[in-house]
Coordinates of C-alpha atoms and ligand atoms in Angstrom, one line a residue:
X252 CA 0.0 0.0 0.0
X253 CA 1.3 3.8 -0.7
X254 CA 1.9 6.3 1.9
X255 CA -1.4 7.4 1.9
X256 CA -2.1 10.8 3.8
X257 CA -5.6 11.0 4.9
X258 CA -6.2 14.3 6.6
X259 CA -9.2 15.1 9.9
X260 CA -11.5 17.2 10.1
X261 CA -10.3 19.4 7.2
X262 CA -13.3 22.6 5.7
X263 CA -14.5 21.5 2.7
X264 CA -15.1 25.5 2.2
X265 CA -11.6 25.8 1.2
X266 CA -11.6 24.0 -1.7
X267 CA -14.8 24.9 -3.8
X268 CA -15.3 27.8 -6.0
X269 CA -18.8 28.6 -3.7
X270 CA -16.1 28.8 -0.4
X271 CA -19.2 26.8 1.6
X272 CA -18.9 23.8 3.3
X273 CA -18.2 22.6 6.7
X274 CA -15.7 19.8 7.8
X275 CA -14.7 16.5 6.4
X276 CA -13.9 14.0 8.6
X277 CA -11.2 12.4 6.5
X278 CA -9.8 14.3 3.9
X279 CA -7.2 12.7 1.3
X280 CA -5.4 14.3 -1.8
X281 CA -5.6 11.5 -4.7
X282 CA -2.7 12.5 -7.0
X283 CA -1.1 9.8 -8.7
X284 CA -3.8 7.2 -11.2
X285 CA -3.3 4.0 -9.2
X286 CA -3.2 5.3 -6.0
X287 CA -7.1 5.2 -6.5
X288 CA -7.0 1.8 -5.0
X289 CA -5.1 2.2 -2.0
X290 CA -7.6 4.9 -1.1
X291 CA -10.7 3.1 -1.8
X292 CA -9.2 -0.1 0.1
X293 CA -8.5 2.2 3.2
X294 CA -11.9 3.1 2.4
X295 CA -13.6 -0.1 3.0
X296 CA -11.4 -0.9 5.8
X297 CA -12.4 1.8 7.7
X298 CA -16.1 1.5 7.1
X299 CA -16.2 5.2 5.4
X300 CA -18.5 6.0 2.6
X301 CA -16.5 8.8 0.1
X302 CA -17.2 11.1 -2.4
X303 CA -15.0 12.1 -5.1
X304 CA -14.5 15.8 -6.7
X305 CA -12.0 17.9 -8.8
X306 CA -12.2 21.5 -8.7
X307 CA -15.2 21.6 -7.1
X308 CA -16.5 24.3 -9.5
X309 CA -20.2 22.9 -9.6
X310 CA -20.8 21.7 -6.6
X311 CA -22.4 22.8 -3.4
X312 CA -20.9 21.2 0.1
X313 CA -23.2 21.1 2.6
X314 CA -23.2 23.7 6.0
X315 CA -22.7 19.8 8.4
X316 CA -19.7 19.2 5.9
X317 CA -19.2 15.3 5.1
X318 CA -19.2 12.3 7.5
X319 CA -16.8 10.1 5.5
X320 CA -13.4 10.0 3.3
X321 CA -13.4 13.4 0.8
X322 CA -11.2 12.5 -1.9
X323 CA -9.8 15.3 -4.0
X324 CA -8.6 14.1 -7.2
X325 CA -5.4 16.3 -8.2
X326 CA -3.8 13.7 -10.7
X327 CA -2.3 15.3 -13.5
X328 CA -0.4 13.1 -16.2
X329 CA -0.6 13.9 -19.7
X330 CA 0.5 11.8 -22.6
X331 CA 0.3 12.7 -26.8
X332 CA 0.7 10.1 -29.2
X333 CA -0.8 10.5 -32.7
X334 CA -3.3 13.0 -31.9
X335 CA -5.0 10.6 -29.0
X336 CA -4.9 12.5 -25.7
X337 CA -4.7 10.7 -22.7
X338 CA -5.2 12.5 -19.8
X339 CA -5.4 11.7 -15.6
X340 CA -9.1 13.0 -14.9
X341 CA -7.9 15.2 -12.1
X342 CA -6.0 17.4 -14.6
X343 CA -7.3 21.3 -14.5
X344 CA -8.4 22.6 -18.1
X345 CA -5.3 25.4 -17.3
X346 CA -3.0 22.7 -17.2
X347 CA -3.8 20.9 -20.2
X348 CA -3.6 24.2 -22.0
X349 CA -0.4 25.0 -21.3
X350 CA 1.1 21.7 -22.3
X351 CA -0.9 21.8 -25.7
X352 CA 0.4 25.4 -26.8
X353 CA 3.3 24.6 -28.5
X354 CA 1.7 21.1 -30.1
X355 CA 0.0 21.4 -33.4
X356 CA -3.2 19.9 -32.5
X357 CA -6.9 21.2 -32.3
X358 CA -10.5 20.6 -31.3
X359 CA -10.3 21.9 -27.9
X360 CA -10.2 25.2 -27.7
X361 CA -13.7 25.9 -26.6
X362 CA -13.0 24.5 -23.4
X363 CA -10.2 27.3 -22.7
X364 CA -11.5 29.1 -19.7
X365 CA -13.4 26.6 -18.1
X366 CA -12.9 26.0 -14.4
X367 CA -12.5 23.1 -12.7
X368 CA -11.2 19.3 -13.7
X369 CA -11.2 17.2 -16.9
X370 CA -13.0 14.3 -14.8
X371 CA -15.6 16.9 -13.2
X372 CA -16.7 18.1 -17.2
X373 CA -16.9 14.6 -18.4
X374 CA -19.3 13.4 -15.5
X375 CA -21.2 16.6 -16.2
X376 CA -20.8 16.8 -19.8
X377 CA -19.8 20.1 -19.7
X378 CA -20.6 22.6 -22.7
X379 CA -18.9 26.2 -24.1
X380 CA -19.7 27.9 -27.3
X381 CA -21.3 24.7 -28.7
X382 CA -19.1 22.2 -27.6
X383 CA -19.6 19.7 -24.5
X384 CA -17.6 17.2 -23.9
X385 CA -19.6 14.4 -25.7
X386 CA -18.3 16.2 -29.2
X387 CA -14.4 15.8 -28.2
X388 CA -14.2 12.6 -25.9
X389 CA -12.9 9.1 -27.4
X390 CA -13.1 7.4 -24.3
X391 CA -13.4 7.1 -20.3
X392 CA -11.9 4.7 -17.7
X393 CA -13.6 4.7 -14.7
X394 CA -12.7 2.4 -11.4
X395 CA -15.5 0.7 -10.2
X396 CA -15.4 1.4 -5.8
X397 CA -17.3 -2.1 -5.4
X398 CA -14.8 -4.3 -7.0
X399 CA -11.8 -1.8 -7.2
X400 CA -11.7 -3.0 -11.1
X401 CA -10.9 -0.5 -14.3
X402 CA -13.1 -0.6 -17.1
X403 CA -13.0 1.3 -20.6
X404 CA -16.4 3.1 -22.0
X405 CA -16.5 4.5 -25.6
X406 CA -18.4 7.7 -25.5
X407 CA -20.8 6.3 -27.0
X408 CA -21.6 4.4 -24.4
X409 CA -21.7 6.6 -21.7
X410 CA -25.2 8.3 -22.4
X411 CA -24.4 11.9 -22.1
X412 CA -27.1 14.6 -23.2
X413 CA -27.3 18.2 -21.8
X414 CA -25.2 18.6 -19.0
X415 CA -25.9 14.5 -18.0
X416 CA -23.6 11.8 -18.0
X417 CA -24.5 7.9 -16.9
X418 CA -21.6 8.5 -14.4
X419 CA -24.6 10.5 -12.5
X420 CA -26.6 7.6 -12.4
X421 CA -23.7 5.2 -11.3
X422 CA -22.0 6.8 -8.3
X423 CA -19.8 4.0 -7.9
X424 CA -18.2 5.2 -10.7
X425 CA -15.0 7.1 -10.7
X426 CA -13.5 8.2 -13.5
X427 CA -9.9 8.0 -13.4
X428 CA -9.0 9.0 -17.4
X429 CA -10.0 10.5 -20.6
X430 CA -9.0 10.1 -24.2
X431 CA -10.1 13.2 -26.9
X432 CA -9.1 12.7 -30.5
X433 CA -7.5 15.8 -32.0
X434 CA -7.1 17.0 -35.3
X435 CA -4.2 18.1 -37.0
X436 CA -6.0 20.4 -39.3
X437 CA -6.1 24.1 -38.2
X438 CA -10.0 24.1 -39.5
X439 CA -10.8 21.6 -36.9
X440 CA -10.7 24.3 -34.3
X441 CA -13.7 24.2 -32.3
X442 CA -13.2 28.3 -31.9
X443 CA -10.6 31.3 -30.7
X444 CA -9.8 31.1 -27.1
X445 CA -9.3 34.8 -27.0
X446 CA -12.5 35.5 -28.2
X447 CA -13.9 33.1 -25.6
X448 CA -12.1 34.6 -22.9
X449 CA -13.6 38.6 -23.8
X450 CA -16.8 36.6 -23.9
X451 CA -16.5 35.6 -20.4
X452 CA -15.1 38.3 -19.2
X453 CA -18.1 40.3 -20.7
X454 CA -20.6 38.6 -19.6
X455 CA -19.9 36.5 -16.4
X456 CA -19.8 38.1 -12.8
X457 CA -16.4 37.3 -10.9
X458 CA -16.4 36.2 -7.1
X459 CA -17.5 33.1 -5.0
X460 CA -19.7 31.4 -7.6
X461 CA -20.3 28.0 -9.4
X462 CA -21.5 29.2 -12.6
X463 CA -24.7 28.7 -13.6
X464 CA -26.9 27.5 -11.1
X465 CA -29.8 26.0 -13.0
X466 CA -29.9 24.1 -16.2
X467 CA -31.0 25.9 -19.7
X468 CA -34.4 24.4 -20.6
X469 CA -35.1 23.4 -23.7
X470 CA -35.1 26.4 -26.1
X471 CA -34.9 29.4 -23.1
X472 CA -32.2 30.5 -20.6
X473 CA -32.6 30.2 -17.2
X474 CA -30.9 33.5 -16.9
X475 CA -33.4 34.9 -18.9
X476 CA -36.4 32.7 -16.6
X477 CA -34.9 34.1 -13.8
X478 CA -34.8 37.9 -14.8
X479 CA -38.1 37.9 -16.0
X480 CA -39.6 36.5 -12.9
X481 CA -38.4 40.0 -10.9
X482 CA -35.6 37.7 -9.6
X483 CA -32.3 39.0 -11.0
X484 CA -30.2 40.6 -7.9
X485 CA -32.5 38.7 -5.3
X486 CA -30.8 38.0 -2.0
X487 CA -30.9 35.8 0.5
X488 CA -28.8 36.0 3.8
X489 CA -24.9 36.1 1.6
X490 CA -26.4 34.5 -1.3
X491 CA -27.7 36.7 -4.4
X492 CA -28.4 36.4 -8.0
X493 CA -25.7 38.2 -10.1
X494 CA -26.8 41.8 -11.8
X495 CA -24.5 40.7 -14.8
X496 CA -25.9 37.0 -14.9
X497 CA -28.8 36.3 -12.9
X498 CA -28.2 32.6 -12.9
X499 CA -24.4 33.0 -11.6
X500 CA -25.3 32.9 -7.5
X501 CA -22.5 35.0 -5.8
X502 CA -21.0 34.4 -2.3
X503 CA -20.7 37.6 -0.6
X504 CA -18.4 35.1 1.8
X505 CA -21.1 34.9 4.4
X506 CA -23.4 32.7 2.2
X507 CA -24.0 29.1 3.6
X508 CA -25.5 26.2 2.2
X509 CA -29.2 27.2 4.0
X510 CA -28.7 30.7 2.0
X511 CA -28.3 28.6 -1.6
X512 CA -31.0 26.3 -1.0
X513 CA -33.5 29.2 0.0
X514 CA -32.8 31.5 -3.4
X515 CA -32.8 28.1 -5.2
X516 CA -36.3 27.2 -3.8
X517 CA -37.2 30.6 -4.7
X518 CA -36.2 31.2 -7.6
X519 CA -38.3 27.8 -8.9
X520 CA -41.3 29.0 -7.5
X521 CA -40.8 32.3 -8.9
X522 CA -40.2 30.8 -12.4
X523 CA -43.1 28.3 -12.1
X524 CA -45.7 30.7 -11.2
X525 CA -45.0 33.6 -14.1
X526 CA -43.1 31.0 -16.4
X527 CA -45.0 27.7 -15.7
X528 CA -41.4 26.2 -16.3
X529 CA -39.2 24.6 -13.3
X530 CA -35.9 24.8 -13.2
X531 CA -34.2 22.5 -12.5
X532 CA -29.9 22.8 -10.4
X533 CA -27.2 22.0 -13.0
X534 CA -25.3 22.7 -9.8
X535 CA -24.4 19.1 -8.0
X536 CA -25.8 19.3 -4.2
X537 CA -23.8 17.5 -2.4
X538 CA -26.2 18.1 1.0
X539 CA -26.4 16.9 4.2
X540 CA -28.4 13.9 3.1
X541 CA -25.1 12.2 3.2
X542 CA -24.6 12.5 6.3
Ligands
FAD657 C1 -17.0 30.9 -13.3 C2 -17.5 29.6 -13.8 C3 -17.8 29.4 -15.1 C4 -18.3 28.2 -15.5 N1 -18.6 28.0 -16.9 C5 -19.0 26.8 -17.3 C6 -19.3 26.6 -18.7 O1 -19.1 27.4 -19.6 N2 -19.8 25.4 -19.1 C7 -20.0 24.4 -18.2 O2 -20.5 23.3 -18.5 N3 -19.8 24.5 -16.9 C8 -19.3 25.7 -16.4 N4 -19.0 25.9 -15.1 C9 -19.3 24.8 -14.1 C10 -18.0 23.9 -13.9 O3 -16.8 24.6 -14.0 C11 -18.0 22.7 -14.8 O4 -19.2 21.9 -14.6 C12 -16.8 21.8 -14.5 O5 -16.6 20.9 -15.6 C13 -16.8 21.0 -13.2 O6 -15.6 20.4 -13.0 P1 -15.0 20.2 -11.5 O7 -13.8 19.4 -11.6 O8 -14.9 21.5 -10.8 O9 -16.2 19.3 -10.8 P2 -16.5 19.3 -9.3 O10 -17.2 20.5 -8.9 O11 -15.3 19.0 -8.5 O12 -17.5 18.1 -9.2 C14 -18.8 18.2 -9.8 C15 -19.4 16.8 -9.8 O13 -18.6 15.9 -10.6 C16 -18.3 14.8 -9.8 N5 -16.9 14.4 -10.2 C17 -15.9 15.2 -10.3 N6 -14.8 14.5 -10.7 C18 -15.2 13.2 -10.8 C19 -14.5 12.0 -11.2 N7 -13.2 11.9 -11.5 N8 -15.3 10.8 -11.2 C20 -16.6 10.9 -10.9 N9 -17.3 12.0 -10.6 C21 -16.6 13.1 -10.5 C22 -18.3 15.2 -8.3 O14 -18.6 14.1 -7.5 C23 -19.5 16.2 -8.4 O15 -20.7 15.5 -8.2 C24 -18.5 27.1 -14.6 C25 -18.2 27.3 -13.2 C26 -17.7 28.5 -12.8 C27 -17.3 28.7 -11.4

C-alpha cells in the first residue's frame, strides 16, 4: 500500500469555488492514477462512505460538511501520441492548456476558460460555445469502488445529453481517465480562445460562484427565466443572484449552504408561477443527506 495521507477534520469551504462547506472527517489528496485503490481499500477498511471531486466548480458542500473520506482528485499526467490525448481526470483545463500550446493539434479550444477538472466536465458533460464534452471525448476509464476493477467506455456508451452523463446515475463510478481525439488540421478548431475569454469576461460576474446555477431548458435561458420572474439581484442571507448574470449565484463570503438552497427554492417557484417552467440545479448538491 502507498503512503497514503488521509487528513481530519479538514473545511470543505476551502476548496470549492462557492467557499461553503463545513468539515470533512477524512480528507485525502488523490494525486497519482493507481493510488485510487489504495484509497478506496482504506476506504472499505475503515467502514467510510467517500465522495470524489475535482475543482469543485459545480458543486455545493453542505453547512454539516461530510461524514466520511473526501477525496480530491489532483492527478495530472498527460501523454500525446498520434493526436489521441490521454489525460489523468484530475488534470485542470489550465494545465492541459499550457502543455498543448506549443503542439499542433486542435478541437479543444472551446473548453479554454473553463474552471474546474477534466473528470468533473466529463461526469457533467460540460458545454462552451457549442461544444460539450460528448463532441471531443474518445473514451473514459472509470474504477468501479465495489470491485476496485478499471473498465473502458466509448463515448458512445456513456449516455451523455445536456449537462448528464450515466456516471450520474452510477456513483460508484469514478472516473480515473480520458482520451479526446484531436485533429491536426487548423480548420478543426472548435473556436478562438481569445475570443472566448472577452466573452467571459463580458458577460460572467467574478467572485465566490459556481457558474450557472440552474440548467437551460429546452429552447430558453434560465438567466433569462430568472430575470423575467423580478428575480435578477435577489438576495438571501450572503447568497444573491448576479446583476450581470442572474443565474451565476454569488457568495458575498457569508453565504451558507441554508442561504443557496432558499434562493434556489425561490427562484423555482418564482419561475413556475410567471413562467410555468421549473428549473431545475445543473449545480451538484452534495447536502447533508449524506450524512
Ligand atoms: C466561473 C465559472 C464558469 C463556468 N462555466 C461553465 C461553462 O461554460 N460550461 C459548463 O459546462 N460549466 C461551467 N462551469 C461549471 C463547472 O466549471 C464545470 O461543470 C466543470 O466541468 C466542473 O468540474 P469540476 O472538476 O470543478 O467538478 P467538481 O465541482 O469537482 O465536481 C462536480 C461533480 O462531478 C463529480 N466528479 C468530479 N470528478 C469526478 C470523477 N473523476 N469521477 C466521478 N465523478 C466526478 C463530483 O462528485 C461532483 O458531483 C463554470 C463554473 C464557474 C465557477
Amino acid at each position: 500500500m502507498s503512503d497514503l495521507k488521509i487528513q481530519e477534520n479538514i473545511e470543505l469551504k476551502n476548496f470549492c469555488t462557492f467557499a461553503i462547506g463545513g468539515p470533512a472527517k477524512f480528507f485525502t489528496v488523490w494525486k497519482q492514477h493507481d493510488e485510487i485503490v489504495d484509497i478506496l481499500k482504506w476506504a472499505k477498511e475503515n467502514h467510510e462512505q467517500i465522495f470524489v471531486f475535482g475543482g469543485g466548480s459545480n458543486l455545493l458542500f453542505s453547512d454539516a460538511g461530510f461524514n466520511g473520506l473526501v477525496i480530491r482528485n489532483m492527478t495530472s499526467q498527460i501523454e500525446l501520441e498520434n493526436r489521441l490525448l490521454k489525460v489523468d481526470s484530475g488534470l485542470s483545463w489550465v494545465r492541459l492548456f499550457n502543455f498543448l500550446k506549443d503542439k499542433d493539434v486542435y478541437g479543444l479550444e472551446a473548453f479554454s476558460g473553463l474552471p474546474g477538472s477534466i473528470g468533473g466536465a466529463a461526469y457533467g458533460n460540460a458545454g462552451c460555445h457549442g461544444t460539450e464534452m460528448k463532441d471531443v471525448l474518445e473514451k473514459v476509464e472509470y474504477v468501479d469502488t465495489d470491485t476496485l476493477e478499471f473498465h473502458e467506455l466509448e463515448a458512445k456508451d456513456i449516455g451523455f445529453n445536456y449537462r448528464h452523463s450515466e456516471f450520474k446515475e452510477y456513483p460508484e463510478r469514478i472516473i480515473t481517465r480520458v482520451w479526446f481525439r484531436l485533429s491536426d488540421n487548423p480548420d478543426d478548431n472548435t473556436g478562438d480562445p481569445h475570443e472566448f475569454a472577452e466573452f467571459r469576461k463580458a458577460k460572467q460576474p467574478q467572485g465566490l460562484t459556481t457558474g450557472s446555477f440552474f440548467k437551460n431548458p429546452e429552447g430558453d435561458y434560465a438567466g433569462r427565466l430568472i430575470e423575467s420572474s423580478g428575480m435578477k439581484g435577489r438576495k438571501v442571507g450572503g447568497i444573491q443572484t448576479s446583476d450581470k448574470h442572474a443565474n451565476f449565484f454569488l457568495n458575498d463570503g457569508t453565504g451558507t449552504e441554508q442561504d443557496v438552497l432558499e434562493l434556489k427554492d425561490t427562484i423555482i417557484q418564482a419561475v413556475k408561477e410567471k413562467e410555468g417552467i421549473e428549473l431545475e440545479p445543473e449545480v451538484q448538491i452534495i447536502g447533508s443527506r449524506l450524512n
